[in-house]
Amino acid sequence: MYAIVHLSCKKELYWHLQLFLQGMLYASFVRSYNNDDIYYENFTVQLQGKITQETLDFIADKEDYYAEIDQQISELESAGNINVYQLNQLYSELNDRNAFERLKTRIEAINAGDRNTEIFYDTGYERLFGIDGNDEDMIQVLLMMLTLTFLLSPFAASDRKINMIKIIFSTKSGKNGYKKDLILYSALCGTVVSLLFTLPYQWSILDSYGLQEISAPVQSIASLADLNIPVTVGGMIIIQLIVRTVSASITAILISGVSYICRGPMTAYLANTGLFVLPVGLVLLGVDVFQYIHVFPFLSFNSLIQAM
């Protein structure tokens, strides 16, 4: 089995390598900027660290300041002769209000527990874990499923189609040796594919947004404040990588299992596409139910922690 797989691999390595490179190109993450996030970053840098009375006083003082500006705007707009310049100046004082409300909501969420949470700039982590609503995790899952489907579907199905499987079964390694090699090769492919897609993506986000307080509890992120797992932000990133990689390995074995019971490569391609590729495509089209069934919550990981 090893020799057959090795020869088949050499024939298909070139064009599969192209697909891997496309995934890595996608992982070349570009950070987007907007005013609200810039203000939010400034707030979190100013208040970085554990929540103290000074932090709470800052929130209270800022709320009083906004209330005073609102009052001045109301009085100016009710006046008969409106000073447009002065009005615009007052409105400009409220430019950072959305960012402040985001910060206030986060402090209220993470300060309710007893996890020793901290304030730090967490926009990058929110994107990495899909908290901001992006679908980058499912795009990576789709690319992984396409890669594994086209990589693994032909092997066992081709052996069965040309009756090579009967010859292999009659050798010293036999049926059990064939299945063992197929499982090991599939697991290796799943591991490599997961690492090729996940590691560059994680690195590009951390490089773009920075490694703020990576040793802080993950509950410091507002949407994960109620998560009942004692783990740090860095620990969650590692868990994400491990869960995706193990899940990809298991999925690769399942894909090869489907190929093993199919009588030809085309049948295996169609079956695996329907089982592993099509559902991910439907998720990206808005059919969210598939995001929480099958192996996909584990491959995404983000869907998994958001459901916890």
Coordinates of C-alpha atoms in Angstrom, one line a residue:
M1 CA 0.0 0.0 0.0
Y2 CA 2.8 2.4 0.9
A3 CA 4.5 2.0 -2.5
I4 CA 1.2 2.6 -4.3
V5 CA 0.3 5.6 -2.3
H6 CA 3.9 7.0 -2.7
L7 CA 3.7 6.7 -6.5
S8 CA 0.3 8.2 -6.7
C9 CA 1.4 11.1 -4.5
K10 CA 4.3 11.9 -6.8
K11 CA 1.9 12.2 -9.8
E12 CA -0.5 14.6 -8.0
L13 CA 1.9 16.5 -5.8
Y14 CA 2.4 19.4 -8.2
W15 CA -1.2 20.5 -8.6
H16 CA -2.1 19.8 -5.0
L17 CA 0.9 22.0 -3.9
Q18 CA -0.7 24.8 -6.0
L19 CA -3.9 24.4 -3.9
F20 CA -1.9 24.5 -0.7
L21 CA -0.2 27.7 -1.8
Q22 CA -3.6 29.2 -2.6
G23 CA -4.6 28.5 1.0
M24 CA -1.5 30.1 2.3
L25 CA -2.0 33.1 0.0
Y26 CA -5.5 33.5 1.6
A27 CA -3.9 33.4 5.0
S28 CA -1.9 36.5 4.1
F29 CA -4.2 38.5 6.3
V30 CA -4.7 42.2 5.9
R31 CA -5.8 44.2 8.9
S32 CA -8.7 46.6 8.2
Y33 CA -8.9 49.9 10.0
N34 CA -11.8 52.1 11.1
N35 CA -12.1 55.1 13.4
D36 CA -14.2 53.3 16.1
D37 CA -11.6 50.5 16.4
I38 CA -8.7 53.1 16.5
Y39 CA -10.5 54.9 19.4
Y40 CA -11.2 51.6 21.1
E41 CA -7.5 50.6 20.8
N42 CA -6.5 53.9 22.4
F43 CA -8.9 53.3 25.3
T44 CA -7.7 49.8 25.9
V45 CA -4.1 50.8 25.8
Q46 CA -4.8 53.6 28.3
L47 CA -6.6 51.3 30.7
Q48 CA -4.6 48.1 30.0
G49 CA -4.3 45.7 32.9
K50 CA -6.7 44.6 35.7
I51 CA -9.9 46.4 36.3
T52 CA -9.4 48.8 39.2
Q53 CA -11.3 51.6 40.9
E54 CA -9.3 53.9 38.6
T55 CA -10.8 52.1 35.6
L56 CA -14.3 52.5 36.9
D57 CA -13.7 56.1 37.8
F58 CA -12.6 56.7 34.2
I59 CA -15.8 55.2 32.9
A60 CA -17.9 57.3 35.2
D61 CA -16.1 60.5 34.4
K62 CA -16.4 59.8 30.6
E63 CA -20.1 59.2 30.9
D64 CA -20.5 62.5 32.8
Y65 CA -18.5 64.3 30.1
Y66 CA -20.7 62.9 27.3
A67 CA -23.8 63.9 29.2
E68 CA -22.4 67.4 29.5
I69 CA -21.7 67.6 25.7
D70 CA -25.2 66.3 25.0
Q71 CA -26.6 69.0 27.2
Q72 CA -24.6 71.7 25.4
I73 CA -25.6 70.4 22.0
S74 CA -29.3 70.4 23.0
E75 CA -29.1 74.0 24.3
L76 CA -27.2 75.2 21.2
E77 CA -29.7 73.5 18.8
S78 CA -32.7 75.0 20.7
A79 CA -31.2 78.5 20.3
G80 CA -32.6 80.7 17.7
N81 CA -29.3 81.5 16.0
I82 CA -27.3 78.2 15.7
N83 CA -23.5 78.5 15.7
V84 CA -22.7 75.8 13.2
Y85 CA -18.9 75.8 13.9
Q86 CA -19.4 75.5 17.6
L87 CA -22.0 72.7 17.1
N88 CA -19.6 70.8 14.9
Q89 CA -16.9 71.2 17.5
L90 CA -19.2 69.7 20.1
Y91 CA -20.2 66.8 17.9
S92 CA -16.5 66.0 17.3
E93 CA -16.1 65.5 21.0
L94 CA -18.5 62.5 20.6
N95 CA -16.5 60.8 17.9
D96 CA -15.1 58.2 20.3
R97 CA -18.5 57.4 21.9
N98 CA -19.1 54.2 20.0
A99 CA -15.7 52.9 21.0
F100 CA -16.4 54.0 24.6
E101 CA -19.7 52.1 24.7
R102 CA -18.0 49.0 23.4
L103 CA -15.4 49.3 26.2
K104 CA -18.0 49.9 28.8
T105 CA -20.0 46.9 27.8
R106 CA -16.9 44.8 27.9
I107 CA -15.9 45.9 31.3
E108 CA -19.4 45.2 32.6
A109 CA -19.3 41.7 31.1
I110 CA -15.8 40.6 32.3
N111 CA -15.9 42.3 35.7
A112 CA -18.9 40.2 36.8
G113 CA -16.9 37.0 37.2
D114 CA -14.0 36.0 39.3
R115 CA -11.4 35.1 36.6
N116 CA -8.9 38.0 37.2
T117 CA -9.8 39.4 33.8
E118 CA -7.9 42.2 32.3
I119 CA -8.4 45.0 29.8
F120 CA -6.3 44.8 26.6
Y121 CA -6.8 45.4 22.9
D122 CA -8.8 42.3 21.8
T123 CA -10.0 43.1 18.2
G124 CA -7.5 40.7 16.7
Y125 CA -8.6 37.9 19.1
E126 CA -12.2 38.6 18.3
R127 CA -11.4 38.1 14.7
L128 CA -9.3 35.0 15.2
F129 CA -12.2 33.3 17.2
G130 CA -14.9 34.6 14.8
I131 CA -16.6 36.7 17.5
D132 CA -16.9 39.7 15.2
G133 CA -19.1 37.6 12.8
N134 CA -16.5 36.9 10.1
D135 CA -16.7 33.7 8.1
E136 CA -12.9 33.3 7.6
D137 CA -12.9 30.0 9.6
M138 CA -15.5 28.4 7.3
I139 CA -13.6 29.6 4.2
Q140 CA -10.6 27.8 5.6
V141 CA -12.7 24.7 6.3
L142 CA -14.0 24.8 2.7
L143 CA -10.4 25.0 1.3
M144 CA -9.3 22.1 3.6
M145 CA -12.2 20.0 2.5
L146 CA -11.6 20.6 -1.1
T147 CA -7.9 19.8 -0.7
L148 CA -8.5 16.6 1.2
T149 CA -11.4 15.5 -1.1
F150 CA -9.3 15.8 -4.2
L151 CA -6.2 14.5 -2.6
L152 CA -7.6 11.3 -0.9
S153 CA -10.7 10.3 -2.9
P154 CA -8.9 8.6 -5.8
F155 CA -6.6 6.2 -3.8
A156 CA -8.6 3.4 -2.4
A157 CA -11.3 3.8 -5.0
S158 CA -8.8 3.4 -7.8
D159 CA -7.3 0.3 -6.1
R160 CA -10.8 -1.2 -6.0
K161 CA -11.7 -0.2 -9.6
I162 CA -8.7 -2.0 -11.2
N163 CA -8.9 -4.9 -8.7
M164 CA -5.5 -4.0 -7.3
I165 CA -7.0 -4.3 -3.9
K166 CA -7.3 -8.1 -4.3
I167 CA -3.6 -8.3 -5.1
I168 CA -2.7 -6.2 -2.2
F169 CA -4.9 -8.3 0.1
S170 CA -3.0 -11.4 -1.0
T171 CA 0.4 -10.0 0.0
K172 CA 2.1 -10.4 3.4
S173 CA 0.7 -7.1 4.8
G174 CA -2.8 -8.2 3.7
K175 CA -6.1 -6.4 4.3
N176 CA -5.2 -5.1 7.8
G177 CA -1.8 -3.7 6.6
Y178 CA -3.6 -2.0 3.7
K179 CA -6.2 -0.4 6.0
K180 CA -3.5 0.7 8.5
D181 CA -1.4 2.4 5.8
L182 CA -4.5 4.1 4.4
I183 CA -5.5 5.4 7.9
L184 CA -1.9 6.6 8.7
Y185 CA -1.5 8.3 5.3
S186 CA -4.9 10.0 5.6
A187 CA -4.2 11.2 9.1
L188 CA -0.9 12.6 7.9
C189 CA -2.5 14.5 5.0
G190 CA -5.2 15.9 7.4
T191 CA -2.5 17.1 9.8
V192 CA -0.4 18.7 7.1
V193 CA -3.4 20.4 5.4
S194 CA -4.7 21.8 8.7
L195 CA -1.3 23.2 9.7
L196 CA -0.8 24.8 6.2
F197 CA -4.1 26.6 6.5
T198 CA -4.3 27.4 10.2
L199 CA -0.8 28.4 11.3
P200 CA -0.2 31.1 8.7
Y201 CA -3.7 32.5 9.4
Q202 CA -3.1 32.6 13.2
W203 CA 0.4 34.1 12.7
S204 CA -0.8 36.9 10.3
I205 CA -3.6 38.0 12.7
L206 CA -1.3 38.0 15.7
D207 CA 1.4 39.8 13.7
S208 CA -1.1 42.4 12.5
Y209 CA -2.9 43.1 15.8
G210 CA -0.2 42.2 18.3
L211 CA 0.1 39.8 21.3
Q212 CA -1.6 41.8 23.9
E213 CA -1.9 40.1 27.3
I214 CA -1.7 36.6 25.8
S215 CA -1.4 35.2 29.3
A216 CA -4.6 36.8 30.5
P217 CA -7.8 34.7 31.0
V218 CA -9.7 34.2 27.8
Q219 CA -12.8 35.5 29.7
S220 CA -11.2 38.9 29.4
I221 CA -12.8 38.9 25.9
A222 CA -16.4 40.1 26.4
S223 CA -18.1 37.4 24.3
L224 CA -16.2 34.6 26.2
A225 CA -16.8 36.1 29.6
D226 CA -19.1 33.2 30.6
L227 CA -16.9 30.4 29.2
N228 CA -16.4 27.9 32.0
I229 CA -12.9 26.8 30.9
P230 CA -9.9 28.0 32.9
V231 CA -7.7 28.9 30.0
T232 CA -5.6 31.8 28.8
V233 CA -5.9 33.6 25.5
G234 CA -2.7 32.0 24.3
G235 CA -4.0 28.6 25.6
M236 CA -7.2 29.0 23.5
I237 CA -5.1 29.8 20.4
I238 CA -3.2 26.6 20.9
I239 CA -6.4 24.6 21.6
Q240 CA -7.8 26.1 18.3
L241 CA -4.8 24.7 16.4
I242 CA -5.0 21.3 18.1
V243 CA -8.7 20.8 17.7
R244 CA -8.7 21.8 14.0
T245 CA -5.7 19.6 13.3
V246 CA -7.1 16.5 15.1
S247 CA -10.5 17.1 13.4
A248 CA -8.9 17.5 10.0
S249 CA -7.0 14.2 10.5
I250 CA -10.2 12.4 11.5
T251 CA -12.0 13.9 8.6
A252 CA -9.3 12.8 6.2
I253 CA -9.7 9.2 7.5
L254 CA -13.4 9.5 6.9
I255 CA -12.8 10.7 3.4
S256 CA -10.5 7.8 2.7
G257 CA -13.1 5.5 4.2
V258 CA -15.7 6.7 1.8
S259 CA -13.2 6.2 -1.0
Y260 CA -12.5 2.6 0.2
I261 CA -16.2 1.6 -0.2
C262 CA -16.6 3.3 -3.6
R263 CA -16.0 1.4 -6.8
G264 CA -14.3 4.1 -8.7
P265 CA -12.6 7.5 -8.2
M266 CA -15.5 9.5 -9.7
T267 CA -18.0 8.0 -7.3
A268 CA -15.6 8.8 -4.5
Y269 CA -15.2 12.4 -5.6
L270 CA -19.0 12.9 -5.8
A271 CA -19.7 11.2 -2.5
N272 CA -17.0 13.1 -0.6
T273 CA -18.0 16.4 -2.2
G274 CA -21.5 15.8 -1.1
L275 CA -20.6 14.8 2.4
F276 CA -17.7 17.2 3.2
V277 CA -17.6 20.1 0.7
L278 CA -21.2 20.9 -0.1
P279 CA -22.3 21.4 3.6
V280 CA -19.5 24.0 4.1
G281 CA -20.5 25.8 0.9
L282 CA -24.1 25.9 2.2
V283 CA -22.9 27.4 5.5
L284 CA -21.2 30.2 3.6
L285 CA -24.4 30.7 1.7
G286 CA -26.3 31.2 4.9
V287 CA -27.5 27.8 5.9
D288 CA -26.1 27.9 9.4
V289 CA -27.5 24.6 10.6
F290 CA -24.6 22.7 9.0
Q291 CA -22.2 24.8 11.0
Y292 CA -23.2 22.9 14.2
I293 CA -23.4 19.3 12.9
H294 CA -21.0 16.6 11.5
V295 CA -17.3 17.4 12.0
F296 CA -17.7 21.0 11.0
P297 CA -17.9 22.6 14.5
F298 CA -14.6 21.0 15.4
L299 CA -13.0 22.0 12.1
S300 CA -14.1 25.5 12.5
F301 CA -13.5 25.5 16.3
N302 CA -15.0 29.0 16.4
S303 CA -18.5 27.6 16.0
L304 CA -17.7 25.2 18.9
I305 CA -16.7 27.8 21.5
Q306 CA -19.5 30.2 20.5
A307 CA -22.0 27.4 21.2
M308 CA -20.5 26.6 24.6

